[in-house]
């Protein structure tokens, strides 16, 4: 399931983050890529332990904790600390699949990458190209979102970033280990949760249908959660 999550960060938060990113120590992005990805990757990236990355990453994680759409879709167990990249001057990232396991620098803890996320800091009219193209069973989907918005998609997906031919594309990217490992099961739970919320709005949370379906939701989550 791919999901567009709007306004994860407010315009004011985006502006503050961009000021920090402008003064940050950007480096060659291939230094953090796996063997296969390094052959396809051409971008700039912030060092994971730099002050700007830690400060903006903490802001993103706080925003996600307060975002009900993200929580319902991802059912996050653990989130890898957000990373940051910049594409400009024809840079791109060829088609690839993200590493199945990521190791947190410092703690050494490993996270299974069930879901990938890209949060945009630059508006679509600020650069040409730079589309995130994600492939699934229904074909290729091109993504280029407003600043502050985020795309969430299964980490099993083949994806790429098209060349940026004008301006600069600046984003945060990171991964999640979900409480529900299977993407199909997560999608069913998300659809069920969405339906329950609609019933609650139209009929009230105490309606028999809402009570029954809420029970089904939690029993499925109990069965599928790891």
GROMACS .gro file of C-alpha atoms in nm:
model
  226
    1UNK     CA    1   0.000   0.000   0.000
    2UNK     CA    2   0.124   0.347  -0.093
    3UNK     CA    3  -0.015   0.635   0.109
    4UNK     CA    4   0.023   1.012   0.075
    5UNK     CA    5   0.026   1.171   0.423
    6UNK     CA    6  -0.028   1.548   0.390
    7UNK     CA    7   0.113   1.819   0.616
    8UNK     CA    8   0.330   1.607   0.841
    9UNK     CA    9   0.520   1.932   0.900
   10UNK     CA   10   0.365   2.279   0.893
   11UNK     CA   11   0.494   2.549   0.656
   12UNK     CA   12   0.666   2.717   0.951
   13UNK     CA   13   0.838   2.393   1.050
   14UNK     CA   14   0.946   2.333   0.691
   15UNK     CA   15   1.096   2.684   0.673
   16UNK     CA   16   1.287   2.631   0.999
   17UNK     CA   17   1.419   2.295   0.879
   18UNK     CA   18   1.530   2.440   0.548
   19UNK     CA   19   1.733   2.708   0.723
   20UNK     CA   20   1.912   2.438   0.919
   21UNK     CA   21   1.964   2.223   0.609
   22UNK     CA   22   2.124   2.513   0.421
   23UNK     CA   23   2.404   2.532   0.675
   24UNK     CA   24   2.446   2.156   0.721
   25UNK     CA   25   2.761   1.961   0.617
   26UNK     CA   26   2.641   1.772   0.308
   27UNK     CA   27   2.855   1.479   0.188
   28UNK     CA   28   2.858   1.210  -0.083
   29UNK     CA   29   2.548   0.995  -0.035
   30UNK     CA   30   2.715   0.677  -0.154
   31UNK     CA   31   2.894   0.646   0.179
   32UNK     CA   32   2.575   0.508   0.340
   33UNK     CA   33   2.457   0.287   0.053
   34UNK     CA   34   2.477  -0.090   0.033
   35UNK     CA   35   2.692  -0.257  -0.234
   36UNK     CA   36   2.423  -0.271  -0.502
   37UNK     CA   37   2.268   0.067  -0.417
   38UNK     CA   38   2.605   0.244  -0.427
   39UNK     CA   39   2.635   0.163  -0.797
   40UNK     CA   40   2.303   0.342  -0.867
   41UNK     CA   41   2.319   0.623  -0.611
   42UNK     CA   42   2.434   0.976  -0.693
   43UNK     CA   43   2.328   1.240  -0.440
   44UNK     CA   44   2.429   1.438  -0.134
   45UNK     CA   45   2.344   1.326   0.216
   46UNK     CA   46   2.383   1.453   0.571
   47UNK     CA   47   2.604   1.252   0.808
   48UNK     CA   48   2.378   1.060   1.044
   49UNK     CA   49   2.540   1.206   1.355
   50UNK     CA   50   2.550   1.573   1.255
   51UNK     CA   51   2.363   1.819   1.478
   52UNK     CA   52   2.122   1.934   1.205
   53UNK     CA   53   2.019   1.578   1.120
   54UNK     CA   54   1.953   1.495   1.484
   55UNK     CA   55   1.754   1.814   1.546
   56UNK     CA   56   1.532   1.787   1.239
   57UNK     CA   57   1.498   1.410   1.283
   58UNK     CA   58   1.364   1.460   1.636
   59UNK     CA   59   1.110   1.711   1.503
   60UNK     CA   60   0.991   1.463   1.238
   61UNK     CA   61   0.952   1.181   1.489
   62UNK     CA   62   0.751   1.407   1.723
   63UNK     CA   63   0.524   1.506   1.434
   64UNK     CA   64   0.468   1.143   1.336
   65UNK     CA   65   0.372   1.049   1.693
   66UNK     CA   66   0.087   1.301   1.666
   67UNK     CA   67  -0.027   1.197   1.317
   68UNK     CA   68  -0.321   0.951   1.336
   69UNK     CA   69  -0.311   0.871   0.964
   70UNK     CA   70   0.053   0.765   0.988
   71UNK     CA   71  -0.008   0.557   1.301
   72UNK     CA   72  -0.307   0.381   1.144
   73UNK     CA   73  -0.122   0.298   0.823
   74UNK     CA   74   0.223   0.208   0.957
   75UNK     CA   75   0.141   0.060   1.299
   76UNK     CA   76   0.502   0.143   1.384
   77UNK     CA   77   0.703  -0.062   1.628
   78UNK     CA   78   1.035   0.115   1.566
   79UNK     CA   79   1.143   0.399   1.337
   80UNK     CA   80   1.494   0.438   1.204
   81UNK     CA   81   1.630   0.790   1.274
   82UNK     CA   82   1.545   1.008   0.973
   83UNK     CA   83   1.817   1.068   0.714
   84UNK     CA   84   1.839   1.357   0.467
   85UNK     CA   85   1.937   1.379   0.101
   86UNK     CA   86   1.972   1.638  -0.174
   87UNK     CA   87   1.962   1.587  -0.551
   88UNK     CA   88   2.080   1.856  -0.793
   89UNK     CA   89   2.274   1.901  -1.115
   90UNK     CA   90   2.145   1.584  -1.281
   91UNK     CA   91   2.187   1.362  -0.976
   92UNK     CA   92   1.959   1.059  -0.942
   93UNK     CA   93   1.920   0.721  -0.772
   94UNK     CA   94   1.867   0.428  -1.008
   95UNK     CA   95   1.615   0.154  -0.950
   96UNK     CA   96   1.678  -0.049  -0.636
   97UNK     CA   97   1.523  -0.213  -0.329
   98UNK     CA   98   1.609  -0.084   0.018
   99UNK     CA   99   1.819  -0.301   0.248
  100UNK     CA  100   1.606  -0.541   0.451
  101UNK     CA  101   1.788  -0.459   0.776
  102UNK     CA  102   1.926  -0.122   0.890
  103UNK     CA  103   2.162  -0.082   1.185
  104UNK     CA  104   2.136   0.229   1.398
  105UNK     CA  105   2.465   0.408   1.436
  106UNK     CA  106   2.568   0.433   1.800
  107UNK     CA  107   2.325   0.182   1.949
  108UNK     CA  108   2.398  -0.094   1.698
  109UNK     CA  109   2.033  -0.199   1.713
  110UNK     CA  110   1.888  -0.353   1.399
  111UNK     CA  111   1.555  -0.257   1.242
  112UNK     CA  112   1.368  -0.463   0.984
  113UNK     CA  113   1.257  -0.230   0.706
  114UNK     CA  114   0.889  -0.304   0.646
  115UNK     CA  115   0.798   0.049   0.528
  116UNK     CA  116   0.989   0.330   0.361
  117UNK     CA  117   0.905   0.699   0.383
  118UNK     CA  118   1.009   1.014   0.198
  119UNK     CA  119   0.924   1.355   0.345
  120UNK     CA  120   0.964   1.651   0.108
  121UNK     CA  121   1.123   1.984   0.208
  122UNK     CA  122   1.120   2.149  -0.135
  123UNK     CA  123   0.806   2.233  -0.332
  124UNK     CA  124   0.749   2.071  -0.674
  125UNK     CA  125   0.793   2.400  -0.862
  126UNK     CA  126   1.140   2.453  -0.713
  127UNK     CA  127   1.300   2.177  -0.920
  128UNK     CA  128   1.254   1.980  -1.242
  129UNK     CA  129   1.270   1.602  -1.240
  130UNK     CA  130   1.338   1.431  -0.909
  131UNK     CA  131   1.020   1.221  -0.909
  132UNK     CA  132   1.018   0.923  -0.676
  133UNK     CA  133   0.898   0.634  -0.892
  134UNK     CA  134   0.769   0.331  -0.700
  135UNK     CA  135   0.674   0.005  -0.870
  136UNK     CA  136   0.412  -0.238  -0.746
  137UNK     CA  137   0.178  -0.498  -0.894
  138UNK     CA  138  -0.029  -0.218  -1.055
  139UNK     CA  139   0.264  -0.053  -1.233
  140UNK     CA  140   0.493   0.244  -1.168
  141UNK     CA  141   0.373   0.540  -0.960
  142UNK     CA  142   0.543   0.880  -0.985
  143UNK     CA  143   0.550   1.088  -0.666
  144UNK     CA  144   0.639   1.456  -0.625
  145UNK     CA  145   0.469   1.607  -0.321
  146UNK     CA  146   0.430   1.951  -0.162
  147UNK     CA  147   0.683   2.053   0.102
  148UNK     CA  148   0.587   1.906   0.439
  149UNK     CA  149   0.404   1.607   0.286
  150UNK     CA  150   0.521   1.246   0.306
  151UNK     CA  151   0.481   0.929   0.099
  152UNK     CA  152   0.473   0.591   0.273
  153UNK     CA  153   0.527   0.268   0.078
  154UNK     CA  154   0.640  -0.095   0.129
  155UNK     CA  155   1.018  -0.133   0.151
  156UNK     CA  156   0.992  -0.440  -0.071
  157UNK     CA  157   0.908  -0.212  -0.366
  158UNK     CA  158   1.145  -0.138  -0.649
  159UNK     CA  159   1.190   0.239  -0.665
  160UNK     CA  160   1.411   0.514  -0.803
  161UNK     CA  161   1.462   0.892  -0.799
  162UNK     CA  162   1.466   1.048  -1.143
  163UNK     CA  163   1.743   1.297  -1.238
  164UNK     CA  164   1.702   1.651  -1.106
  165UNK     CA  165   1.769   1.881  -1.401
  166UNK     CA  166   1.690   2.218  -1.238
  167UNK     CA  167   1.708   2.336  -0.880
  168UNK     CA  168   1.749   2.102  -0.584
  169UNK     CA  169   1.528   1.833  -0.432
  170UNK     CA  170   1.574   1.807  -0.055
  171UNK     CA  171   1.400   1.534   0.143
  172UNK     CA  172   1.414   1.322   0.454
  173UNK     CA  173   1.395   0.946   0.415
  174UNK     CA  174   1.369   0.668   0.671
  175UNK     CA  175   1.227   0.325   0.745
  176UNK     CA  176   0.993   0.161   0.992
  177UNK     CA  177   0.957  -0.179   1.148
  178UNK     CA  178   0.584  -0.234   1.181
  179UNK     CA  179   0.399  -0.431   1.446
  180UNK     CA  180   0.237  -0.608   1.148
  181UNK     CA  181   0.504  -0.738   0.915
  182UNK     CA  182   0.285  -0.832   0.616
  183UNK     CA  183   0.185  -0.545   0.387
  184UNK     CA  184  -0.143  -0.711   0.288
  185UNK     CA  185  -0.245  -0.752   0.651
  186UNK     CA  186  -0.151  -0.391   0.728
  187UNK     CA  187  -0.361  -0.273   0.434
  188UNK     CA  188  -0.665  -0.469   0.555
  189UNK     CA  189  -0.628  -0.326   0.904
  190UNK     CA  190  -0.595   0.026   0.765
  191UNK     CA  191  -0.910  -0.014   0.552
  192UNK     CA  192  -1.097  -0.157   0.850
  193UNK     CA  193  -0.980   0.126   1.076
  194UNK     CA  194  -1.083   0.384   0.816
  195UNK     CA  195  -1.428   0.225   0.789
  196UNK     CA  196  -1.472   0.225   1.167
  197UNK     CA  197  -1.384   0.594   1.186
  198UNK     CA  198  -1.644   0.669   0.918
  199UNK     CA  199  -1.909   0.478   1.112
  200UNK     CA  200  -1.813   0.665   1.429
  201UNK     CA  201  -1.859   0.998   1.254
  202UNK     CA  202  -2.192   0.907   1.099
  203UNK     CA  203  -2.352   0.685   1.364
  204UNK     CA  204  -2.147   0.735   1.679
  205UNK     CA  205  -1.880   0.525   1.848
  206UNK     CA  206  -2.141   0.344   2.059
  207UNK     CA  207  -2.332   0.210   1.759
  208UNK     CA  208  -2.344  -0.170   1.754
  209UNK     CA  209  -2.167  -0.188   1.417
  210UNK     CA  210  -1.880   0.026   1.545
  211UNK     CA  211  -1.841  -0.181   1.861
  212UNK     CA  212  -1.843  -0.507   1.667
  213UNK     CA  213  -1.598  -0.394   1.399
  214UNK     CA  214  -1.366  -0.240   1.657
  215UNK     CA  215  -1.352  -0.579   1.824
  216UNK     CA  216  -1.270  -0.743   1.491
  217UNK     CA  217  -0.994  -0.488   1.431
  218UNK     CA  218  -0.825  -0.551   1.764
  219UNK     CA  219  -0.859  -0.927   1.740
  220UNK     CA  220  -0.693  -0.923   1.397
  221UNK     CA  221  -0.420  -0.692   1.526
  222UNK     CA  222  -0.368  -0.924   1.822
  223UNK     CA  223  -0.339  -1.221   1.584
  224UNK     CA  224  -0.102  -1.055   1.335
  225UNK     CA  225   0.117  -0.834   1.553
  226UNK     CA  226   0.470  -0.958   1.617
   0.00000   0.00000   0.00000
